[in-house]
XYZ file of C-alpha atoms in Angstrom:
479
model
C 45.869 29.435 -10.552
C 42.506 29.972 -8.871
C 39.269 29.153 -10.702
C 36.254 31.012 -9.326
C 32.983 29.292 -10.249
C 29.546 30.827 -9.730
C 27.703 27.512 -9.435
C 28.170 24.520 -7.086
C 29.982 22.552 -9.790
C 32.276 23.522 -12.645
C 31.455 23.184 -16.313
C 28.952 25.877 -17.235
C 27.544 25.512 -20.722
C 30.397 23.212 -21.739
C 28.871 20.388 -19.685
C 25.675 20.876 -21.692
C 27.419 20.907 -25.072
C 26.600 18.257 -27.642
C 30.220 17.132 -27.622
C 31.750 17.402 -31.125
C 34.235 20.216 -31.745
C 35.311 21.495 -35.145
C 38.859 21.151 -36.426
C 40.022 20.395 -39.966
C 42.200 17.280 -39.983
C 42.492 16.303 -43.660
C 44.864 13.388 -43.041
C 42.106 11.783 -40.973
C 39.057 13.082 -42.844
C 40.342 12.052 -46.266
C 40.088 8.386 -45.217
C 36.282 8.696 -45.145
C 33.989 8.598 -48.163
C 32.163 11.716 -49.266
C 28.449 11.896 -48.541
C 25.988 12.567 -51.365
C 25.513 16.302 -51.757
C 28.843 17.413 -50.281
C 30.441 18.001 -53.669
C 27.459 20.150 -54.660
C 27.860 22.162 -51.463
C 31.480 22.868 -52.369
C 30.565 23.787 -55.936
C 27.973 26.263 -54.679
C 30.567 27.783 -52.348
C 33.062 27.979 -55.221
C 30.523 29.811 -57.388
C 29.763 32.594 -54.897
C 30.197 36.016 -56.487
C 33.522 37.464 -55.324
C 31.891 40.880 -55.126
C 30.029 39.664 -52.033
C 33.232 38.647 -50.229
C 34.708 41.222 -47.849
C 38.176 42.490 -48.883
C 40.145 40.934 -46.028
C 38.828 37.468 -46.928
C 39.183 37.667 -50.711
C 42.676 36.138 -50.972
C 41.660 33.180 -48.822
C 38.471 32.745 -50.822
C 40.391 32.644 -54.101
C 42.869 30.138 -52.679
C 39.962 27.996 -51.485
C 38.434 28.020 -54.956
C 41.649 26.489 -56.287
C 41.501 23.783 -53.611
C 37.889 23.012 -54.474
C 38.624 22.813 -58.201
C 41.385 20.299 -57.540
C 39.207 18.254 -55.196
C 36.259 18.077 -57.588
C 38.446 16.153 -60.030
C 38.034 13.226 -57.591
C 35.290 13.957 -55.083
C 34.945 10.434 -53.698
C 36.517 11.203 -50.306
C 35.721 13.713 -47.552
C 37.514 16.991 -48.205
C 38.513 19.650 -45.717
C 41.108 22.360 -45.192
C 41.869 25.319 -42.960
C 40.739 27.609 -45.765
C 37.365 25.889 -46.089
C 36.895 26.105 -42.330
C 37.876 29.791 -42.349
C 35.558 30.807 -45.172
C 32.635 28.799 -43.794
C 33.100 30.378 -40.352
C 33.185 33.816 -41.986
C 30.201 33.299 -44.297
C 28.303 31.397 -41.619
C 28.543 34.415 -39.325
C 27.853 37.092 -41.923
C 24.412 38.509 -41.176
C 22.311 41.685 -41.332
C 20.383 43.112 -38.414
C 16.792 44.323 -38.520
C 17.903 47.664 -39.983
C 20.018 46.104 -42.717
C 23.386 46.710 -41.046
C 25.827 43.925 -41.901
C 28.188 42.188 -39.504
C 30.905 39.615 -40.094
C 33.628 38.069 -37.985
C 36.997 39.680 -37.369
C 39.481 38.260 -39.886
C 42.345 37.992 -37.406
C 40.238 36.172 -34.806
C 38.799 33.767 -37.374
C 42.286 33.092 -38.727
C 43.603 32.210 -35.276
C 40.652 29.913 -34.618
C 40.960 28.044 -37.893
C 44.760 27.825 -37.817
C 44.953 26.486 -34.263
C 41.796 24.370 -34.006
C 43.511 21.029 -34.541
C 46.198 22.063 -32.073
C 43.423 22.374 -29.477
C 42.218 18.842 -30.229
C 45.749 17.495 -29.824
C 46.177 19.391 -26.536
C 42.965 17.872 -25.199
C 44.125 14.418 -26.242
C 47.415 14.981 -24.442
C 45.667 15.706 -21.142
C 43.355 12.718 -21.411
C 40.299 13.435 -23.576
C 39.577 10.488 -25.873
C 37.970 11.083 -29.258
C 36.127 8.709 -31.565
C 38.296 7.997 -34.603
C 36.005 5.815 -36.712
C 33.523 8.600 -37.453
C 33.638 12.235 -38.568
C 30.507 13.906 -37.297
C 28.840 17.257 -37.819
C 26.896 19.174 -35.159
C 23.704 20.936 -36.216
C 24.516 24.120 -38.117
C 28.207 23.293 -38.552
C 27.988 23.333 -42.385
C 30.660 20.629 -42.778
C 31.795 17.280 -41.372
C 34.824 18.132 -39.263
C 33.530 17.297 -35.788
C 35.816 15.497 -33.349
C 33.460 13.601 -31.030
C 34.557 12.564 -27.524
C 34.018 8.950 -26.538
C 32.167 10.101 -23.422
C 28.808 11.695 -24.391
C 28.215 15.431 -24.116
C 30.595 18.027 -22.673
C 31.269 15.975 -19.543
C 34.115 14.406 -21.511
C 35.989 17.705 -21.442
C 35.090 19.050 -18.006
C 35.937 15.911 -16.043
C 39.401 15.778 -17.595
C 40.003 19.523 -17.293
C 38.977 19.575 -13.638
C 41.426 16.783 -12.830
C 44.120 18.556 -14.850
C 43.691 21.783 -12.873
C 43.733 20.072 -9.487
C 46.672 17.795 -10.305
C 48.703 20.825 -11.352
C 48.163 22.744 -8.128
C 45.124 24.774 -9.114
C 42.404 25.777 -6.678
C 38.693 25.727 -7.556
C 36.270 27.886 -5.575
C 32.669 26.898 -6.283
C 29.478 28.658 -5.184
C 31.355 31.944 -5.463
C 30.025 34.820 -7.553
C 32.519 37.487 -8.611
C 31.166 40.995 -8.114
C 34.196 43.196 -8.691
C 37.511 43.314 -10.525
C 40.444 44.506 -8.417
C 42.932 46.936 -9.920
C 46.451 47.576 -8.644
C 48.579 50.301 -10.260
C 46.371 50.267 -13.359
C 46.478 46.470 -13.759
C 43.598 44.061 -13.146
C 45.096 41.750 -10.537
C 42.237 39.991 -8.805
C 38.566 39.648 -8.000
C 36.195 40.137 -5.097
C 33.034 38.108 -4.719
C 30.502 36.462 -2.458
C 31.015 32.909 -1.190
C 28.440 30.199 -0.598
C 27.732 31.403 2.946
C 27.496 35.072 2.021
C 31.051 35.835 3.071
C 33.296 38.165 1.063
C 35.900 36.303 -0.986
C 38.963 38.159 -2.268
C 41.420 36.559 -4.680
C 44.625 38.472 -5.399
C 46.866 37.512 -8.274
C 48.733 38.875 -11.264
C 45.978 38.894 -13.927
C 42.363 37.848 -14.525
C 40.905 35.751 -17.348
C 37.142 36.019 -17.845
C 35.547 32.805 -19.129
C 32.056 33.377 -17.767
C 30.066 32.546 -20.895
C 27.354 34.650 -22.485
C 23.944 35.951 -21.450
C 21.575 33.395 -22.951
C 19.827 32.898 -19.597
C 19.261 36.633 -19.095
C 16.095 37.410 -21.048
C 16.080 41.102 -20.157
C 19.649 41.508 -21.397
C 18.781 39.637 -24.605
C 15.839 41.957 -25.184
C 17.891 45.036 -24.306
C 20.542 44.397 -26.943
C 18.574 42.443 -29.570
C 18.881 43.787 -33.121
C 18.405 40.515 -35.027
C 15.188 38.753 -34.046
C 11.850 40.453 -34.652
C 10.878 39.634 -31.073
C 12.234 37.787 -28.039
C 9.421 36.582 -25.804
C 9.564 37.054 -22.051
C 9.108 33.320 -21.517
C 11.545 32.077 -24.159
C 13.379 28.908 -23.149
C 17.150 28.502 -23.217
C 19.515 25.566 -23.561
C 21.973 27.431 -21.335
C 22.907 26.940 -17.726
C 21.063 29.412 -15.458
C 24.512 30.836 -14.695
C 24.813 32.382 -18.180
C 23.565 35.843 -17.228
C 26.272 38.089 -18.688
C 28.271 38.581 -15.481
C 31.640 38.695 -17.237
C 30.429 41.280 -19.732
C 29.256 43.542 -16.916
C 32.553 43.065 -15.082
C 34.469 44.018 -18.208
C 32.319 47.097 -18.725
C 33.028 48.173 -15.150
C 36.672 48.727 -16.110
C 35.968 50.307 -19.503
C 35.815 47.323 -21.851
C 34.370 47.809 -25.318
C 31.599 45.549 -26.606
C 31.062 44.104 -30.062
C 28.154 42.321 -31.776
C 25.831 42.428 -28.779
C 22.630 42.489 -30.836
C 23.036 38.980 -32.212
C 21.902 35.891 -30.333
C 21.477 32.376 -31.648
C 18.565 30.008 -31.316
C 19.213 26.274 -31.141
C 16.537 24.819 -33.415
C 16.660 21.302 -31.954
C 15.990 22.126 -28.296
C 13.562 20.416 -25.953
C 10.176 22.139 -26.410
C 9.574 22.289 -22.648
C 12.988 22.820 -21.023
C 15.112 24.131 -23.901
C 17.762 21.543 -23.043
C 19.751 19.428 -25.499
C 19.930 16.299 -23.370
C 16.620 14.805 -24.458
C 15.600 13.012 -27.633
C 17.952 11.910 -30.385
C 20.604 14.451 -31.367
C 22.065 13.117 -34.608
C 24.287 14.666 -37.309
C 22.383 17.007 -39.680
C 23.042 14.695 -42.623
C 20.536 12.449 -40.833
C 18.072 15.185 -39.892
C 14.559 14.762 -41.223
C 12.579 17.679 -39.822
C 8.801 17.590 -40.240
C 6.226 20.107 -39.055
C 3.041 19.228 -37.204
C 1.440 18.380 -40.539
C 4.112 15.773 -41.292
C 5.895 17.687 -44.042
C 9.512 18.779 -44.382
C 9.942 22.549 -44.401
C 13.656 23.388 -44.684
C 17.118 22.288 -45.822
C 18.119 20.482 -42.626
C 21.794 21.056 -43.411
C 21.418 24.824 -42.985
C 22.688 27.177 -40.295
C 21.099 27.351 -36.863
C 19.395 30.681 -37.378
C 17.975 29.553 -40.717
C 16.613 26.348 -39.183
C 15.231 28.227 -36.188
C 13.486 30.841 -38.317
C 12.002 28.132 -40.527
C 10.714 26.330 -37.442
C 9.245 29.536 -36.027
C 7.553 30.215 -39.362
C 5.991 26.734 -39.092
C 4.622 27.275 -35.615
C 7.749 26.485 -33.600
C 7.138 22.832 -32.741
C 8.445 20.174 -35.122
C 9.710 16.585 -35.038
C 12.997 14.925 -35.908
C 12.212 11.580 -37.535
C 14.687 8.712 -37.217
C 14.923 4.967 -37.581
C 17.054 2.370 -35.794
C 20.101 3.041 -37.980
C 19.915 6.813 -37.544
C 19.419 6.329 -33.791
C 22.853 4.708 -33.665
C 24.432 7.977 -34.860
C 23.076 9.958 -31.872
C 25.805 11.511 -29.731
C 23.825 12.635 -26.691
C 22.159 9.551 -25.304
C 22.111 5.858 -24.424
C 19.584 3.055 -24.859
C 18.643 3.341 -21.191
C 17.845 7.051 -21.577
C 15.912 6.424 -24.777
C 13.732 3.794 -23.111
C 13.080 6.099 -20.151
C 12.056 8.978 -22.427
C 9.724 6.756 -24.426
C 8.158 5.628 -21.161
C 7.802 9.267 -20.061
C 6.216 10.300 -23.358
C 8.911 12.828 -24.311
C 10.254 10.651 -27.142
C 8.059 8.612 -29.459
C 8.827 5.134 -30.825
C 6.819 2.789 -33.037
C 7.273 -0.279 -35.217
C 5.799 1.444 -38.285
C 5.738 4.982 -39.614
C 1.947 4.885 -39.581
C 1.900 4.080 -35.853
C 4.498 6.771 -35.196
C 2.392 9.343 -37.042
C -0.640 8.481 -34.946
C 1.361 8.952 -31.736
C 2.269 12.519 -32.719
C -1.151 13.354 -34.199
C 0.015 13.522 -37.814
C -1.812 12.091 -40.826
C -0.050 8.721 -41.420
C -0.341 9.019 -45.198
C 1.403 12.391 -45.169
C 4.308 11.209 -43.010
C 4.781 8.049 -45.077
C 4.827 10.121 -48.270
C 7.337 12.553 -46.759
C 9.698 9.765 -45.711
C 9.293 7.889 -48.999
C 10.238 11.027 -50.902
C 13.167 11.726 -48.581
C 14.531 8.205 -49.019
C 14.403 8.648 -52.789
C 16.403 11.863 -52.445
C 19.071 10.005 -50.472
C 19.291 7.428 -53.274
C 19.525 10.157 -55.907
C 21.913 12.353 -53.909
C 19.716 15.374 -54.605
C 16.804 17.016 -52.807
C 14.516 18.752 -55.338
C 12.337 20.196 -52.558
C 14.851 22.003 -50.337
C 18.258 21.209 -51.879
C 19.599 19.637 -48.688
C 23.351 20.099 -48.428
C 24.268 16.467 -47.711
C 22.670 13.097 -46.994
C 23.662 9.993 -45.092
C 21.087 7.376 -44.074
C 17.555 6.599 -45.173
C 14.629 6.048 -42.805
C 13.851 2.390 -43.339
C 14.613 0.148 -40.341
C 12.164 -0.241 -37.448
C 11.670 0.909 -34.800
C 11.044 4.499 -35.858
C 11.439 7.573 -33.650
C 10.044 11.096 -33.411
C 11.777 13.681 -31.239
C 9.730 16.834 -30.536
C 11.851 19.981 -30.908
C 11.451 23.757 -30.678
C 13.983 26.621 -30.969
C 15.443 28.033 -27.738
C 18.142 30.608 -26.982
C 21.493 28.866 -27.253
C 24.385 31.278 -27.771
C 25.109 34.995 -27.626
C 27.659 36.029 -30.236
C 28.375 39.478 -28.805
C 30.644 40.266 -25.900
C 33.861 41.895 -24.786
C 36.132 43.072 -27.560
C 39.414 41.129 -27.631
C 42.499 40.874 -29.815
C 44.264 37.755 -31.071
C 46.134 37.414 -27.767
C 42.825 37.504 -25.835
C 43.520 40.914 -24.278
C 40.302 42.766 -23.478
C 40.138 46.046 -25.417
C 38.715 49.248 -23.960
C 36.531 51.842 -25.686
C 39.637 53.776 -26.782
C 41.056 50.751 -28.590
C 43.708 50.044 -25.961
C 44.291 46.829 -24.035
C 43.114 46.723 -20.433
C 46.214 45.625 -18.572
C 45.849 42.341 -16.749
C 42.429 41.496 -18.193
C 41.790 38.710 -20.678
C 38.669 37.019 -22.021
C 37.910 33.822 -23.911
C 34.860 31.957 -25.110
C 31.291 33.216 -25.226
C 32.027 36.211 -22.978
C 34.075 37.624 -25.877
C 32.669 38.967 -29.144
C 33.954 39.589 -32.652
C 34.599 36.016 -33.734
C 31.211 34.510 -34.596
C 29.546 37.799 -35.616
C 25.875 37.198 -36.470
C 25.734 33.406 -36.237
C 28.013 30.769 -34.708
C 28.625 27.511 -36.540
C 27.750 24.375 -34.613
C 30.893 22.868 -33.093
C 32.742 26.198 -33.075
C 32.024 27.111 -29.460
C 34.158 24.282 -28.095
C 36.941 25.083 -30.539
C 36.661 28.728 -29.501
C 36.920 28.122 -25.755
C 39.808 25.678 -25.963
C 41.759 27.729 -28.499
C 41.350 31.203 -27.030
C 41.324 29.858 -23.480
C 44.824 28.473 -24.029
C 45.892 31.679 -25.758
C 44.626 33.805 -22.861
C 46.488 31.642 -20.360
C 49.713 31.633 -22.365
C 49.575 35.410 -22.817
C 48.833 36.093 -19.150
C 51.704 33.874 -18.041
C 54.135 35.429 -20.511
C 53.217 39.007 -19.614
C 52.641 38.800 -15.871
C 54.323 35.648 -14.565
C 57.233 35.259 -16.953
């Protein structure tokens, strides 16, 4: 196997990922207590009008309703199932574009993802990735606590292990090499041609090609060209993506006749750095601990919502907002260390104070307003109900000094559209036929996440369909 990497080091957007990946594991999850609000979230899901459910999902939805009814008889523990994961992925991606055209994920692709997600976690464990077992986390916009968090922060936990795995098993990694052309032999995609770090032509001949090049979140012109979801995408919009995410794999697929699906839908990450768009800064904590306040010090949204809902709410409030945390909530952050926190406070990109009043002054907010907002929020945690925004679930209150404020602003994070694939990761052409020898997995492929991707699903996607693509290619061309 030869891995051809555009940048000087491997990892792409995965290195930048928050870390947790979704996979229902009820035997593990059921050992944790339910959070206030989670039972209400399930009841609301149960009560959705069946007339709004697309036909291919109706049987699964009805089966899920039975599971929920049984669970609500004793809702003291954390519930999960493959059906809940499937329906949340489907509903979480169901959106309408600016003209009212609806899109939802492909049933077969969603079924594969949700059936084999835990298998992907186990595979990663087998090759050396270590996961935290004393906590079930939830990335922003995931809709449910089913996140498996690596012990090593961020996506480095995966890439370092995967790189060693490839090299130890005889793989070759070519970095600083940009693929420019797919090579076809007797109607089969068998290799690639590209440009190496010194400008030399690099040709790699093989039996098949798997595209895992990511999306086009760092290509503003391409985002604007295809956009059918956001009212406007500014020329200077920031992105959380690696600069390498420019849609190369999509263009390569098109060059051999690949069909595209869902290209008009891109996702904003609401909790991005307001200057760089990155996710490395500040305190990234589970949404049950999100307290989002605008520049006036007031909450403005159900912080447990989907990424596009949170992003739109932030945009409607001027874009910039703050995540408020205390010492206890800080301990739930999965993207940082005390050393990094201290450095950011020193640099003025993260704010810390011994009282809420002092914190408010640092971020130019009326202290009385912020104190009132936090006092109200803490009372909602105690009551298990948010009368203002009906937050989906709660965890900790804001009560232990020091207190923190992380400035955030939405930035482009994920592009849901891409090459059309089937459940075996074959790339499909415009006539509905497979392109022999060509496979795709991850963000370069479309059809799975539809109009909005759930937080934590990208990692599950790449590891599930990446393995499927490899297994299929080996079986069909190396078997």
